[in-house]
Structure formats: C-alpha cells, structure tokens
Amino acid sequence: DTGVSQDPRHKITKRGQNVTFRCDPISEHNRLYWYRQTLGQGPEFLTYFQNEAQLEKSRLLSDRFSAERPKGSFSTLEIQRTEQGDSAMYLCARTVLSSTDTQYFGPGTRLTVL
Amino acid sequence: TQLLEQSPQFLSIQEGENLTVYCNSSSVFSSLQWYRQEPGEGPVLLVTVVTGGEVKKLKRLTFQFGDARKDSSLHITAAQPGDTGLYLCAGTYNAGNMLTFGGGTRLMVKP
C-alpha cells in the first residue's frame, strides 16, 4: 500500500467533454505530484503542491488543465474540452516528511478520449 | 533540458539468466529512484539512492549509483518470470522536486 488512492481508475469520455480526477494521499502536509504517462513512455511531470500551494507547473499543463488541492489533503485534476491526445494514464504521487526525495505513486486513472 | 536515458528499451531473456539495466544523464542527480510497473498500475518503488557510489541490494536485485551521481544501474541475478515488467529509473535534480523519468526498460523473462 503506497498510501495514495485515485478515483476513478478508468474513464472513457467523448472528445470535448470535461473530466475530473481525484487523488487522496494517506496524510496531509506533504507534497503531492501529478504525472501523465502515455503508452510505452515513462511518466512526465505535470504539477505539484506543497500543502494547498501549487508550486510548479509543467509546460505540458495547457490552459485546459487545472489542478487544485483546496485543503492541503486530496487533490483534483480537471481537463476541459478533452482531446484525443489527452488519452493517457494520470498518476498521482506523494512524498513523506522523512524523505522528500522518494515519491509513492497511486494506481493511476486511465483516460480514454474517443 | 535534463534528460535521463535508459537502456535497453526491451529485454527478453530466459529464466535463470542475469541482466543489467542502465540509466544515464549528463546532469548530476540529487537522488535517483528505481520503480517497477505492471500494466494498468502505478509505478511501485524498488529503491532510492542518494549517495555517490552507493550500492543497495533487494534480494536478487542490486542497485548501484555512480560515483559522480550521473548514472545508475539495476542488476538482476537469476531472473524469474515474476520479474517481468516495466522498470523505470527516475531522478530528482533538486531535493523534493519533480521526478524526471527514463523511457523504461520492458523486461520479459520466459520460463
């Protein structure tokens, strides 16, 4: 158990629809990261939070993407007007206070845009 | 752009053989992690290395961090079919910041 749950595990949507994913880390007051992984590739960084503050965003995070962590606990990632190129696995990861170098990943949300 | 090159991309071996996966960068890592990922699941942490020259062992897996902290290797002894999966190396260039992943090594161990 990595201490990270993600919901939903799978999402199929039609192009142009909005989707929202949720990530729940086991504890608060740690860093929370979002990554995207396309088929056959390693994950790519999207954004991260320290508590409720969004500290860094990748250039991959276009205007259609928005992430929040309103109370420094769970986080949401929303994609507006989905495109077929958004189809990927969206991964959430947390660190622990004792070792900010190490990230523990959730099971991911697999998004398919038709 | 900080890149992390992983090799080989694919590896198909027989049960009982040994193998080594390499992870290289032109930049110095603050730390490096190795993960294993099954289809449809998130990466599962195998090890974190932070000190140049560090060697860590996890049963039949041996992880080495280069002296200059620019490269790492994963060696598996007597591979088993249960070792089949995608192996990912990922480095941080600043403590607590984002991970930069290699492209992964897809390992298949045939019985």
Coordinates of C-alpha atoms in Angstrom, one line a residue:
Chain A
D1 CA 0.0 0.0 0.0
T2 CA 1.6 3.3 -1.2
G3 CA -0.9 5.4 0.8
V4 CA -2.3 7.0 -2.4
S5 CA -5.7 6.3 -3.8
Q6 CA -7.0 7.6 -7.1
D7 CA -10.6 7.7 -8.4
P8 CA -11.8 6.7 -10.9
R9 CA -9.4 4.0 -12.1
H10 CA -10.8 4.2 -15.6
K11 CA -12.6 6.9 -17.5
I12 CA -13.9 6.9 -21.1
T13 CA -15.2 10.1 -22.5
K14 CA -16.0 11.7 -25.8
R15 CA -13.9 14.4 -27.3
G16 CA -14.9 17.9 -26.0
Q17 CA -16.2 16.7 -22.6
N18 CA -14.8 17.7 -19.3
V19 CA -13.3 15.2 -16.8
T20 CA -12.1 15.4 -13.2
F21 CA -9.8 13.0 -11.4
R22 CA -9.3 12.8 -7.7
C23 CA -6.2 11.8 -5.7
D24 CA -6.3 11.1 -1.9
P25 CA -2.9 10.7 -0.1
I26 CA -2.9 9.0 3.2
S27 CA -1.7 12.0 5.1
E28 CA -1.8 15.7 4.8
H29 CA 1.0 18.3 4.9
N30 CA 3.2 16.6 2.4
R31 CA 4.0 17.2 -1.3
L32 CA 1.6 15.9 -3.9
Y33 CA 2.5 15.4 -7.5
W34 CA 0.6 14.8 -10.8
Y35 CA 2.2 13.0 -13.8
R36 CA 1.0 11.8 -17.1
Q37 CA 2.1 8.6 -18.8
T38 CA 1.3 7.8 -22.4
L39 CA 1.6 4.3 -23.8
G40 CA 5.2 3.0 -24.0
Q41 CA 6.7 6.0 -22.3
G42 CA 7.8 7.0 -18.8
P43 CA 5.7 9.3 -16.7
E44 CA 6.0 13.1 -17.3
F45 CA 5.6 15.7 -14.6
L46 CA 2.6 17.9 -14.7
T47 CA 2.4 19.9 -11.4
Y48 CA 2.9 19.6 -7.7
F49 CA 1.6 21.0 -4.4
Q50 CA 3.1 21.7 -1.1
N51 CA 0.0 21.6 1.2
E52 CA -2.5 23.7 -0.7
A53 CA 0.0 25.8 -2.7
Q54 CA 0.7 24.8 -6.3
L55 CA 4.4 25.4 -6.6
E56 CA 5.3 24.3 -10.1
K57 CA 3.6 23.6 -13.4
S58 CA 5.0 21.9 -16.5
R59 CA 4.6 23.4 -19.9
L60 CA 2.5 20.2 -20.6
L61 CA -0.2 21.7 -18.4
S62 CA -2.1 23.6 -21.0
D63 CA -4.9 26.1 -20.3
R64 CA -7.4 23.2 -20.5
F65 CA -5.8 21.6 -17.4
S66 CA -6.3 22.8 -13.9
A67 CA -5.3 21.2 -10.6
E68 CA -6.3 22.1 -7.0
R69 CA -5.6 21.0 -3.5
P70 CA -8.0 23.1 -1.6
K71 CA -7.3 22.0 2.0
G72 CA -3.9 20.5 1.6
S73 CA -5.2 17.0 1.6
F74 CA -6.9 15.5 -1.5
S75 CA -6.3 17.0 -5.0
T76 CA -8.3 17.2 -8.2
L77 CA -7.1 17.4 -11.8
E78 CA -9.6 18.7 -14.3
I79 CA -9.3 18.6 -18.1
Q80 CA -11.7 20.7 -20.0
R81 CA -12.7 20.1 -23.6
T82 CA -10.8 16.8 -23.8
E83 CA -8.9 15.9 -26.9
Q84 CA -7.8 12.5 -28.2
G85 CA -4.2 13.4 -27.3
D86 CA -5.2 13.6 -23.7
S87 CA -5.6 9.8 -23.6
A88 CA -3.1 8.6 -21.1
M89 CA -2.6 7.3 -17.5
Y90 CA -2.7 10.1 -15.0
L91 CA -0.7 9.3 -11.9
C92 CA -0.6 11.0 -8.5
A93 CA 2.3 10.6 -6.1
R94 CA 3.1 11.7 -2.5
T95 CA 6.2 12.2 -0.5
V96 CA 6.7 11.6 3.2
L97 CA 8.1 14.1 5.6
S98 CA 11.0 11.8 6.5
S99 CA 12.2 11.6 2.9
T100 CA 11.1 14.2 0.4
D101 CA 13.3 12.5 -2.2
T102 CA 11.1 9.5 -2.6
Q103 CA 7.7 9.5 -4.2
Y104 CA 5.0 6.9 -3.8
F105 CA 2.5 6.5 -6.6
G106 CA -1.2 5.7 -6.7
P107 CA -2.7 3.2 -9.1
G108 CA -3.5 5.9 -11.7
T109 CA -6.5 6.9 -13.7
R110 CA -6.6 5.6 -17.2
L111 CA -8.3 8.2 -19.5
T112 CA -9.5 7.3 -23.0
V113 CA -10.9 10.0 -25.1
L114 CA -12.9 8.8 -28.1
Chain B
T1 CA 16.6 20.1 -20.8
Q2 CA 17.5 17.5 -18.4
L3 CA 17.3 14.0 -20.0
L4 CA 17.5 10.6 -18.5
E5 CA 18.4 7.8 -20.9
Q6 CA 17.6 4.3 -20.1
S7 CA 18.8 1.2 -21.8
P8 CA 18.0 -1.2 -23.2
Q9 CA 14.4 -0.4 -24.1
F10 CA 13.4 -4.1 -24.4
L11 CA 14.9 -7.2 -22.9
S12 CA 13.7 -10.8 -23.4
I13 CA 15.6 -13.4 -21.5
Q14 CA 15.3 -17.0 -20.3
E15 CA 14.6 -17.8 -16.6
G16 CA 17.9 -18.0 -14.7
E17 CA 19.8 -15.5 -16.7
N18 CA 21.3 -12.3 -15.4
L19 CA 20.7 -8.9 -16.7
T20 CA 21.6 -5.2 -16.2
V21 CA 19.6 -2.1 -17.0
Y22 CA 21.4 1.3 -17.3
C23 CA 20.2 4.8 -16.5
N24 CA 22.4 7.7 -17.7
S25 CA 22.3 11.5 -17.6
S26 CA 24.6 14.4 -18.3
S27 CA 23.4 16.1 -15.2
V28 CA 24.0 15.3 -11.5
F29 CA 21.1 13.8 -9.6
S30 CA 20.1 14.8 -6.1
S31 CA 18.7 11.3 -5.8
L32 CA 17.5 8.5 -8.0
Q33 CA 14.7 6.0 -7.7
W34 CA 14.0 2.7 -9.5
Y35 CA 10.4 1.7 -9.9
R36 CA 8.7 -1.4 -11.4
Q37 CA 5.3 -1.0 -13.1
E38 CA 2.7 -3.6 -14.1
P39 CA 0.3 -2.9 -16.9
G40 CA -2.6 -0.7 -15.8
E41 CA -1.0 0.1 -12.4
G42 CA 1.1 2.8 -11.0
P43 CA 4.9 2.5 -10.5
V44 CA 6.0 0.7 -7.4
L45 CA 9.1 1.9 -5.7
L46 CA 12.0 -0.5 -5.5
V47 CA 14.8 1.7 -4.1
T48 CA 16.1 5.2 -3.6
V49 CA 19.8 6.0 -3.8
V50 CA 21.2 9.3 -2.8
T51 CA 25.0 8.9 -2.2
G52 CA 27.5 8.6 -5.0
G53 CA 29.0 5.1 -5.2
E54 CA 26.1 3.7 -3.1
V55 CA 25.1 0.0 -3.7
K56 CA 21.8 -1.4 -2.4
K57 CA 20.6 -4.9 -2.6
L58 CA 17.0 -6.1 -2.6
K59 CA 17.0 -9.9 -2.8
R60 CA 18.2 -10.7 -6.3
L61 CA 18.3 -7.0 -7.3
T62 CA 21.4 -4.9 -7.0
F63 CA 21.2 -1.2 -7.5
Q64 CA 24.3 1.0 -8.0
F65 CA 24.6 4.8 -8.0
G66 CA 27.6 6.2 -9.9
D67 CA 30.3 8.0 -8.1
A68 CA 29.5 11.2 -9.9
R69 CA 25.7 10.7 -9.3
K70 CA 25.1 10.9 -13.1
D71 CA 24.3 7.3 -13.7
S72 CA 22.8 4.2 -12.1
S73 CA 22.3 0.5 -12.9
L74 CA 20.0 -2.2 -11.9
H75 CA 21.3 -5.8 -12.0
I76 CA 19.0 -8.8 -11.6
T77 CA 20.6 -12.2 -10.8
A78 CA 18.9 -15.4 -11.9
A79 CA 15.8 -13.7 -13.3
Q80 CA 12.4 -15.3 -12.8
P81 CA 9.2 -15.0 -14.7
G82 CA 7.8 -12.9 -11.8
D83 CA 10.4 -10.2 -12.6
T84 CA 8.6 -9.5 -15.9
G85 CA 7.5 -5.9 -16.1
L86 CA 8.5 -2.3 -16.9
Y87 CA 11.5 -1.0 -15.0
L88 CA 11.7 2.8 -14.7
C89 CA 14.5 4.9 -13.3
A90 CA 13.7 8.4 -12.2
G91 CA 15.9 11.2 -10.8
T92 CA 15.5 14.4 -9.0
Y93 CA 17.8 17.3 -9.7
N94 CA 16.8 19.2 -6.6
A95 CA 15.6 17.6 -3.3
G96 CA 11.8 17.5 -3.1
N97 CA 11.2 18.4 -6.7
M98 CA 9.7 16.7 -9.6
L99 CA 10.9 13.3 -10.9
T100 CA 12.4 13.1 -14.4
F101 CA 11.8 9.6 -15.7
G102 CA 13.7 7.5 -18.2
G103 CA 11.8 5.8 -21.0
G104 CA 11.7 2.5 -19.2
T105 CA 13.0 -1.0 -19.8
R106 CA 10.4 -3.6 -20.7
L107 CA 11.6 -6.9 -19.3
M108 CA 10.2 -10.3 -20.2
V109 CA 11.5 -13.4 -18.5
K110 CA 10.5 -16.6 -20.2
P111 CA 10.1 -19.8 -18.2

